[in-house]
Coordinates of C-alpha atoms in Angstrom, one line a residue:
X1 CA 31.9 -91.2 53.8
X2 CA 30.0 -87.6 54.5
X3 CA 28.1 -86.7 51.4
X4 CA 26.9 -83.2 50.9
X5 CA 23.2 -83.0 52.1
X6 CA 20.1 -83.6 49.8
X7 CA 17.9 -80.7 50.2
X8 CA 13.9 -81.3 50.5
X9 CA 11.6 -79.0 49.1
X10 CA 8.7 -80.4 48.8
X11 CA 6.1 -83.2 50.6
X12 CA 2.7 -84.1 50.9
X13 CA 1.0 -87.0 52.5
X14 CA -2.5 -89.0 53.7
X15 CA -2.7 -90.9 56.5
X16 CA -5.8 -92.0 58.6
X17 CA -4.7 -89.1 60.7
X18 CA -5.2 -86.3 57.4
X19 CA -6.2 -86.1 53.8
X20 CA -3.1 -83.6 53.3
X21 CA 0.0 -82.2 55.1
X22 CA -1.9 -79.6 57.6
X23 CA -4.4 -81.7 58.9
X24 CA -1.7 -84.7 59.8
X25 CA 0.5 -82.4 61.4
X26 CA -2.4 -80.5 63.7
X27 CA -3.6 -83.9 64.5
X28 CA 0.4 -85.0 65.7
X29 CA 0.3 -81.7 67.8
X30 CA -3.3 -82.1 69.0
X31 CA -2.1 -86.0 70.1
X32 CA -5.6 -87.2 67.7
X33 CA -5.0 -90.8 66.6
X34 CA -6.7 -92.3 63.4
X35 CA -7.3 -95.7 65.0
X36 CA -10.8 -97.4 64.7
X37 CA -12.7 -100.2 64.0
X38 CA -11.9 -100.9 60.5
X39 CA -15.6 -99.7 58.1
X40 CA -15.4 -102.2 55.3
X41 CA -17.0 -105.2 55.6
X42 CA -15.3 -107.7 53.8
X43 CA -16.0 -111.7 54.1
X44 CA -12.6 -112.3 53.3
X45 CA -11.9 -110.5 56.5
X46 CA -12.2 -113.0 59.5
X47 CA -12.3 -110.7 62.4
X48 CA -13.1 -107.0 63.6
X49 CA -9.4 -105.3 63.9
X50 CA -8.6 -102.0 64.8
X51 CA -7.6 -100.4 61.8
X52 CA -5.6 -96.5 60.4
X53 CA -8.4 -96.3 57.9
X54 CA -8.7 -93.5 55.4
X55 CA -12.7 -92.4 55.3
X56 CA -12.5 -91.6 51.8
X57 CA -14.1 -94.2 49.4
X58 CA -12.4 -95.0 46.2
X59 CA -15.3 -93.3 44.0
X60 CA -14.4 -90.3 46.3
X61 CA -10.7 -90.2 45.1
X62 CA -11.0 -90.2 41.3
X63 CA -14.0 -87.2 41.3
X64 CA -11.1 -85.5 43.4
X65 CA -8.4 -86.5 41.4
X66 CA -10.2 -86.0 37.7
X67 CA -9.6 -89.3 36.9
X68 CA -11.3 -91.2 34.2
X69 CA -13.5 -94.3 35.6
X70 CA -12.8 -96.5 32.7
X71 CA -9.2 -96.5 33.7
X72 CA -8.2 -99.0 36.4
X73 CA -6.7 -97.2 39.5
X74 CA -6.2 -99.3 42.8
X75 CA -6.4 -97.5 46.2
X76 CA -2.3 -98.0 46.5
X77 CA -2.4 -95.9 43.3
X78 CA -5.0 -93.2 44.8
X79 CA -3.4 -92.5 47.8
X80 CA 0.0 -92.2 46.3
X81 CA -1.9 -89.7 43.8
X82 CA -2.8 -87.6 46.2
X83 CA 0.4 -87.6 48.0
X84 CA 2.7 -86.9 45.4
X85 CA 0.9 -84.3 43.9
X86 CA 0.9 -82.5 47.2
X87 CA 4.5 -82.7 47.0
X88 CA 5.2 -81.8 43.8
X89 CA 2.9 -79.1 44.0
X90 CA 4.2 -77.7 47.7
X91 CA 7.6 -78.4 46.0
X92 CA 7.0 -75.9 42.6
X93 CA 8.0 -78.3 40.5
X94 CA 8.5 -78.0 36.4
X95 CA 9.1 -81.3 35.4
X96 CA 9.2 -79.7 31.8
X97 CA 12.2 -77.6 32.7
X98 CA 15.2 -79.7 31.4
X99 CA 16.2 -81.3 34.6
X100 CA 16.4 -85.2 35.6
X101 CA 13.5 -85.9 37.4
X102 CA 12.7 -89.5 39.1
X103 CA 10.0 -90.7 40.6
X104 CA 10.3 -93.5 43.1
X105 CA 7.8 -95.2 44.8
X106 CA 7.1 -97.9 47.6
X107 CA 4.5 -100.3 48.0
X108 CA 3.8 -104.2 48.9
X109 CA 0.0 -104.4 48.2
X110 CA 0.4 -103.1 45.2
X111 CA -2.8 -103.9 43.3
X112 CA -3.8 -106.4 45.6
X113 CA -6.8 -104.4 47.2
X114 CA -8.5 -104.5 43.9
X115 CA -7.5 -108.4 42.7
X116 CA -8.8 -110.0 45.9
X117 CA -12.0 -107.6 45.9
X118 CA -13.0 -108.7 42.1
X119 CA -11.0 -112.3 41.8
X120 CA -14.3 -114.1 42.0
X121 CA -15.8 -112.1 39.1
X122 CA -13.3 -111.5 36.9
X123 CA -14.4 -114.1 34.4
X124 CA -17.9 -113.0 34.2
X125 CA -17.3 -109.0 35.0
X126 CA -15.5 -107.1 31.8
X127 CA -16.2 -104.0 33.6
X128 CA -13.7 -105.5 36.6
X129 CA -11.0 -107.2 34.2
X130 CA -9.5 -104.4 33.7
X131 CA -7.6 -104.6 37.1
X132 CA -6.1 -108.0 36.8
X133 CA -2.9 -106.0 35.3
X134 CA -2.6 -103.5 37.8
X135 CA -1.7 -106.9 40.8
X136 CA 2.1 -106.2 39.8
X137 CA 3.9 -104.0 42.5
X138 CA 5.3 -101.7 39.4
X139 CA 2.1 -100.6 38.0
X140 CA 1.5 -98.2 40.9
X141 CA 4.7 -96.3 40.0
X142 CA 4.0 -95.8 36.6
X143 CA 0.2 -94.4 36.5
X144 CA 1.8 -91.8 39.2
X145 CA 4.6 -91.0 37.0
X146 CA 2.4 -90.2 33.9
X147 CA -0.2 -88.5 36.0
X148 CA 2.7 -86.4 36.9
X149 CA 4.7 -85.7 33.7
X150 CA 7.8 -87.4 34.9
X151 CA 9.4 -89.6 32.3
X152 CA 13.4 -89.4 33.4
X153 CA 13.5 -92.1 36.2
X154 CA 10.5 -94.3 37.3
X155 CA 11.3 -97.3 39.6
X156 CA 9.1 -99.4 42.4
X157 CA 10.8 -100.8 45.3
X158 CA 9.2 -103.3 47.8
X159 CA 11.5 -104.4 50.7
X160 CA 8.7 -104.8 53.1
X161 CA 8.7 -102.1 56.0
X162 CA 11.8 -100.7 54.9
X163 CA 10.3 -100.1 51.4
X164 CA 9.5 -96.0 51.4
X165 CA 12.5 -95.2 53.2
X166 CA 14.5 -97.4 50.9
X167 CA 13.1 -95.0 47.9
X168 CA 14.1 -92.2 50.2
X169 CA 17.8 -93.6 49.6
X170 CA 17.9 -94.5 46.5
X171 CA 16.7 -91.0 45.3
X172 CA 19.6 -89.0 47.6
X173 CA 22.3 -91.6 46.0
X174 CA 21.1 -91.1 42.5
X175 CA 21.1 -87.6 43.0
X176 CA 24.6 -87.6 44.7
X177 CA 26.0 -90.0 41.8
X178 CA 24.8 -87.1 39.3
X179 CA 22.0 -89.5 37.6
X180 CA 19.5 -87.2 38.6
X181 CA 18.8 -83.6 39.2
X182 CA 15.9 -84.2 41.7
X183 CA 13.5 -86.7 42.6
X184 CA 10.0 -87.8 44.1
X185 CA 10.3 -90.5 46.5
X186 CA 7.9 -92.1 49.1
X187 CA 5.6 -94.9 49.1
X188 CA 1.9 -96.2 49.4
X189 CA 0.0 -99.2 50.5
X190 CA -3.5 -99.8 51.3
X191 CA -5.3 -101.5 53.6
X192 CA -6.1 -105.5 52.2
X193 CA -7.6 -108.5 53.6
X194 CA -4.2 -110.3 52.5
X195 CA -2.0 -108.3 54.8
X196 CA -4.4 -108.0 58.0
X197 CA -4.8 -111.9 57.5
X198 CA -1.1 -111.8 57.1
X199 CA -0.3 -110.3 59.8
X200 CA -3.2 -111.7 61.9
X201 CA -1.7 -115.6 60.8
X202 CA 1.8 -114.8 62.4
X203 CA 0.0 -113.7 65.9
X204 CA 1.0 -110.3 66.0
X205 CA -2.3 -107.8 65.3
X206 CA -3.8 -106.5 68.3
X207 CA -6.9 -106.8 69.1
X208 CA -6.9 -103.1 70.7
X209 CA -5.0 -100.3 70.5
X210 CA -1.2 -100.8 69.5
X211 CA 1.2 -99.8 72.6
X212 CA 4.8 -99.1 71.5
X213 CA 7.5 -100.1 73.9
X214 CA 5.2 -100.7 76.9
X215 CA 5.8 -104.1 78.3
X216 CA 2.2 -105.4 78.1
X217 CA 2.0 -104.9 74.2
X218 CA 0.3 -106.9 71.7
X219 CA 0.8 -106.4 68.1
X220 CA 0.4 -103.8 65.7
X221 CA -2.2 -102.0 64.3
X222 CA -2.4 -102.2 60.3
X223 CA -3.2 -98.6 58.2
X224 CA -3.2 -97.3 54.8
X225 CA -0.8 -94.0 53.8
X226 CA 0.8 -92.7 51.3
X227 CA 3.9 -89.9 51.2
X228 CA 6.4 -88.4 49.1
X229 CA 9.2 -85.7 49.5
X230 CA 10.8 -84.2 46.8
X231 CA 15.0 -84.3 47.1
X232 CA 16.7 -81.7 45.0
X233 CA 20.5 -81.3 44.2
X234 CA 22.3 -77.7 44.6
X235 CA 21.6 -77.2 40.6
X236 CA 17.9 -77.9 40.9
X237 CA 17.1 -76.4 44.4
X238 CA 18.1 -72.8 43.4
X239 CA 16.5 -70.1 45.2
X240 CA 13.8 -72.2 46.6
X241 CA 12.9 -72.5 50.0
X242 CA 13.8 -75.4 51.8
X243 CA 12.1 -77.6 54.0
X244 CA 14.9 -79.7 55.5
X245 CA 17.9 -81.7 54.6
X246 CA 18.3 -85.7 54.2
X247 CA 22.3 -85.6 55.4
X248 CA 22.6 -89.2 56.2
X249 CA 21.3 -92.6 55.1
X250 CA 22.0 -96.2 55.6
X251 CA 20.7 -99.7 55.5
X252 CA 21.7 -103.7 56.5
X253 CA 20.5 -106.7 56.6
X254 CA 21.1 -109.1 59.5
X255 CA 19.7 -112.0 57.4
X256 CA 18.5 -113.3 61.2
X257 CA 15.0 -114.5 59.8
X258 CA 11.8 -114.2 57.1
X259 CA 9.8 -112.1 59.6
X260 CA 11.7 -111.5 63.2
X261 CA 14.3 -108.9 63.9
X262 CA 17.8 -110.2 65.3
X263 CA 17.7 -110.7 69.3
X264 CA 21.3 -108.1 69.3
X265 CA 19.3 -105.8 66.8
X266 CA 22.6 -105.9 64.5
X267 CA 20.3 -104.8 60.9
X268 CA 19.1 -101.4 62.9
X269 CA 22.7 -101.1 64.6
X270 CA 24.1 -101.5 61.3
X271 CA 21.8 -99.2 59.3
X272 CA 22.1 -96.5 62.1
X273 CA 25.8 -96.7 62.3
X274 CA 26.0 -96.1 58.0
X275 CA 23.6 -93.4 58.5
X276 CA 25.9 -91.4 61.2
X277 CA 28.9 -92.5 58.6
X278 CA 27.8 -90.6 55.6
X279 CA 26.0 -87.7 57.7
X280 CA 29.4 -87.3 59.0
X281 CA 27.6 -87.3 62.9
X282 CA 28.4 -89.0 66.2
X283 CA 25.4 -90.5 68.1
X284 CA 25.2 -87.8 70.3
X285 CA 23.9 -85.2 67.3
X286 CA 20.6 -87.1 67.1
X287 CA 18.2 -84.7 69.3
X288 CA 14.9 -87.2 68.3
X289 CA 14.7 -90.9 67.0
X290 CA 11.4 -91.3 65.0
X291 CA 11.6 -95.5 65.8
X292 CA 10.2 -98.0 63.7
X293 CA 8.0 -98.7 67.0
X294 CA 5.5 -101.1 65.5
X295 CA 4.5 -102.6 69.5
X296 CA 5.1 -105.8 68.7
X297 CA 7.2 -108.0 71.1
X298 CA 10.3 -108.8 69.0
X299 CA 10.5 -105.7 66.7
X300 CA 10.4 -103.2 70.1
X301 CA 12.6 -105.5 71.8
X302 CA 15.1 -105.7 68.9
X303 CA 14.8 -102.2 68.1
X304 CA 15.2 -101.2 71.6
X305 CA 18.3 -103.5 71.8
X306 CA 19.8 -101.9 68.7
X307 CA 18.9 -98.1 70.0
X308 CA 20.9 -99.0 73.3
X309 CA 23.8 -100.0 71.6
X310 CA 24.6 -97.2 69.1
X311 CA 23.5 -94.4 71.3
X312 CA 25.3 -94.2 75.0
X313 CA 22.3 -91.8 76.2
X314 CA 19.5 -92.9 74.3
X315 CA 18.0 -89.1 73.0
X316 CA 14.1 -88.3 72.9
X317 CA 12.3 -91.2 71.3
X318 CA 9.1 -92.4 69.8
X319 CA 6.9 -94.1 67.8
X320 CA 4.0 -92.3 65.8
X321 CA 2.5 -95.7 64.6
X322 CA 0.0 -95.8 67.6
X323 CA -1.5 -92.6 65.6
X324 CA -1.6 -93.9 62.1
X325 CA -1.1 -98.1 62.2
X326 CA 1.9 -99.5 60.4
X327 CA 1.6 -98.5 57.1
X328 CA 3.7 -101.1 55.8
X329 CA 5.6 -99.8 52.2
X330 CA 4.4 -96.3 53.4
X331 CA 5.4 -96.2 56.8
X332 CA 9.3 -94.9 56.1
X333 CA 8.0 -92.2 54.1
X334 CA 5.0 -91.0 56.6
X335 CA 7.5 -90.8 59.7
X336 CA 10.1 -89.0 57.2
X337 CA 7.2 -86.3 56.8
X338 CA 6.8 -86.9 60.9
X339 CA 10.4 -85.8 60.9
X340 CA 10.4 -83.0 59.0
X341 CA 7.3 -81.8 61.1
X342 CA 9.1 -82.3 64.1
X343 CA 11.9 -80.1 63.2
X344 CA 9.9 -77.6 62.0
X345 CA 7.5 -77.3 64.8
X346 CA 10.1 -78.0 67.1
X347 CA 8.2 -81.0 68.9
X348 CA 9.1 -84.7 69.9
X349 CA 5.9 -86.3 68.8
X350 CA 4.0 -88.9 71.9
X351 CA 4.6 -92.1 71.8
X352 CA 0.6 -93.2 72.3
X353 CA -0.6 -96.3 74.9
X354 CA 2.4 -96.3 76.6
X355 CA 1.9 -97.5 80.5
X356 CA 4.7 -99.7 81.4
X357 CA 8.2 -100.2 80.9
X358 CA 9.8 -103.1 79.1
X359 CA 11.2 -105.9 81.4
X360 CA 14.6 -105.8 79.5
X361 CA 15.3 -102.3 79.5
X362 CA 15.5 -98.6 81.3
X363 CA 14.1 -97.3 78.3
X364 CA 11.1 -94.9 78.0
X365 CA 9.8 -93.0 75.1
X366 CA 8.4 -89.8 75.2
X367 CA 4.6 -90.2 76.3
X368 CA 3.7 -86.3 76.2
X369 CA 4.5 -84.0 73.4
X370 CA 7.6 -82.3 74.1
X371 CA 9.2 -79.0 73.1
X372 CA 12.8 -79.2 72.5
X373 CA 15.6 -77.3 70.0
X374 CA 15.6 -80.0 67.4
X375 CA 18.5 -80.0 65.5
X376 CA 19.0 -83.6 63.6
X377 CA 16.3 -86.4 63.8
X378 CA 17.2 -89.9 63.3
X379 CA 14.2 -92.2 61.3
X380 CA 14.1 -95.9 61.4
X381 CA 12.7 -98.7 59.0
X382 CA 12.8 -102.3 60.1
X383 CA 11.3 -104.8 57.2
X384 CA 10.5 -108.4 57.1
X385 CA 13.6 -110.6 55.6
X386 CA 15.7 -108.5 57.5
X387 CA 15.6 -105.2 55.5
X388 CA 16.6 -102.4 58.1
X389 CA 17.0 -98.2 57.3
X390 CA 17.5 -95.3 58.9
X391 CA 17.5 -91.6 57.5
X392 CA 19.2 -88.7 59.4
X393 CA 17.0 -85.3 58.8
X394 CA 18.2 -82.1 59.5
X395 CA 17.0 -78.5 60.1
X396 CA 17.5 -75.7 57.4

């Protein structure tokens, strides 16, 4: 099944850690979270929560980004702006130079930030009609793709947590089928009172700080993000430099349940097992697992579960959603930048809060920043419905 790699040339990213690629990466190696007490107040909101909020209002974004007020531009569509231009940008990209081009993009809230801010007004308000179109998942994709000249490829994709790294794929398999020279994949998802009421309904949002894989956890922590990285085949990469490769990719669904992970962790196993398959790489290549980590009690146990079963010795692992809150349709495109960080600086990133192992297993992640020879890192993505992925990275 091994596939020639997908080289990476470009990436950018915002987080609640960063407005760009350098500041997210010195606040991983400075161990400086992004968790607070989430700023807006909003009534549809019932509680306080602790929240990976980007302090960058909305206003804020479109000066920045030049963007005309009269058009209707969620904060899903903002953040992924900003992102994807990074990459392109970072990545030297012509999009005019006769080469495929696609652009991919994840997300769940989609417009939904905007609808549920203005739903109550959108009879009376003209000014605030105009973002009742921009509710449907797709519309995101689309503005990004004009604002960036790209007219080849443009698809969304929203399987839940697994979303971004589920563009990842689909953009190395296009480009491996020879549908595409190059693409720009990643996702983006804001912060709504939909998904922390979501989340907050099903009894697993903490009411502190998230801890990943410590016994005692509670929950997650929600965040807003947005990331791309630009994949390029042999043809397209030319002399340029190269960040990383994507060598490996894979993803299953155990069908187990709407929102819990499998008790045997068989969707991770599953996706982890393709991933080796195609990078043409036994378990014991993988010198760091970025984990899916989202410290609540059945994904950490599942994941845990799944992570003891494909690996004999379970290499250096963590989670670095304790630093930006699960960024839901995001998250598998922020911890592929993590990745790529890691191998470039040579560093398995802390896994945050931890105190105290889990009952059910001899398994600790790395609490400490940690300098190893990082060869291949291993990323997962565990979604609601079942939707697992994992991405093997590897160093120029």
């Amino acid at each position: 099944m091994n596939k020639p790699p997908i080289a990476i040339t470009g990436m950018g990213i915002i987080s609640a850690i960063g407005n760009n690629l350098a500041e997210n990466e010195n606040a991983l190696l400075q161990n400086q979270h992004g968790i607070r007490k989430y700023s807006v107040s909003d009534p549809l909101i019932h509680q306080e929560k602790w929240v990976g909020e980007i302090l960058k209002s909305n206003d804020e974004f479109y000066s920045e980004l030049n963007l005309n007020p009269e058009e209707a531009f969620t904060r899903s569509t903002l953040l992924g702006l900003v992102a994807a231009k990074e990459a392109v940008l970072s990545a030297g990209l012509n999009v005019d130079d006769g080469l495929r081009t696609g652009f991919i993009s994840a997300t769940t809230v989609g417009g939904m930030d905007a609808t549920e801010k203005y739903y109550f007004d959108f009879m009376e308000s003209e000014a605030h009609r105009k973002f009742i179109p921009t509710q449907n998942c797709g519309v995101h994709a689309e503005q990004i793709a004009q604002e960036l000249g790209i007219k080849d490829y443009v698809t969304t994709i929203s399987t839940a947590c697994s979303s971004a790294a589920n563009a990842i794929m689909l953009g190395a398999r296009m480009i491996n089928a020879g549908i595409l020279d190059r693409a720009v994949v990643g996702g983006t998802d804001s912060l709504s009172a939909f998904t922390i009421n979501g989340f907050s309904s099903l009894m697993i949002y903490s009411d502190e700080h998230c801890q990943p894989f410590d016994d005692n956890r509670k929950g997650l922590n929600l965040g807003e993000a947005a990331a791309y990285i630009v994949l390029e085949s042999e043809k397209s990469v030319g002399n340029k430099k190269v960040l990383g490769f994507l060598a490996g990719y894979g993803n299953a669904n155990d069908a187990f349940h709407q929102t819990a992970s499998s008790d045997d962790g068989e969707g991770a196993y599953l996706a982890m097992k393709t991933a080796l398959e195609i990078a043409d790489l036994k378990p014991e290549a993988i010198d760091y697992v970025n984990a899916h980590g989202t410290a609540t009690p059945n994904n950490d146990f599942s994941e845990g579960k799944s992570l003891s079963r494909i690996f004999e010795r379970i290499p250096d692992f963590s989670s670095t959603k304790a630093f930006t809150g699960h960024t839901l349709a995001a998250a598998g495109a922020v911890e592929a930048v993590f990745s790529l960080l890691a191998l470039k600086n040579q560093k398995v990133f802390a896994n945050l809060n931890w105190k105290t192992p889990m009952k059910e297993f001899d398994l600790k992640p790395q609490t400490e920043i940690k300098s190893k020879e990082i060869h291949t890192v291993l990323s997962n993505s565990l979604g609601f419905g079942g939707n697992c992925s994992s991405l093997i990275f590897q160093k120029v």
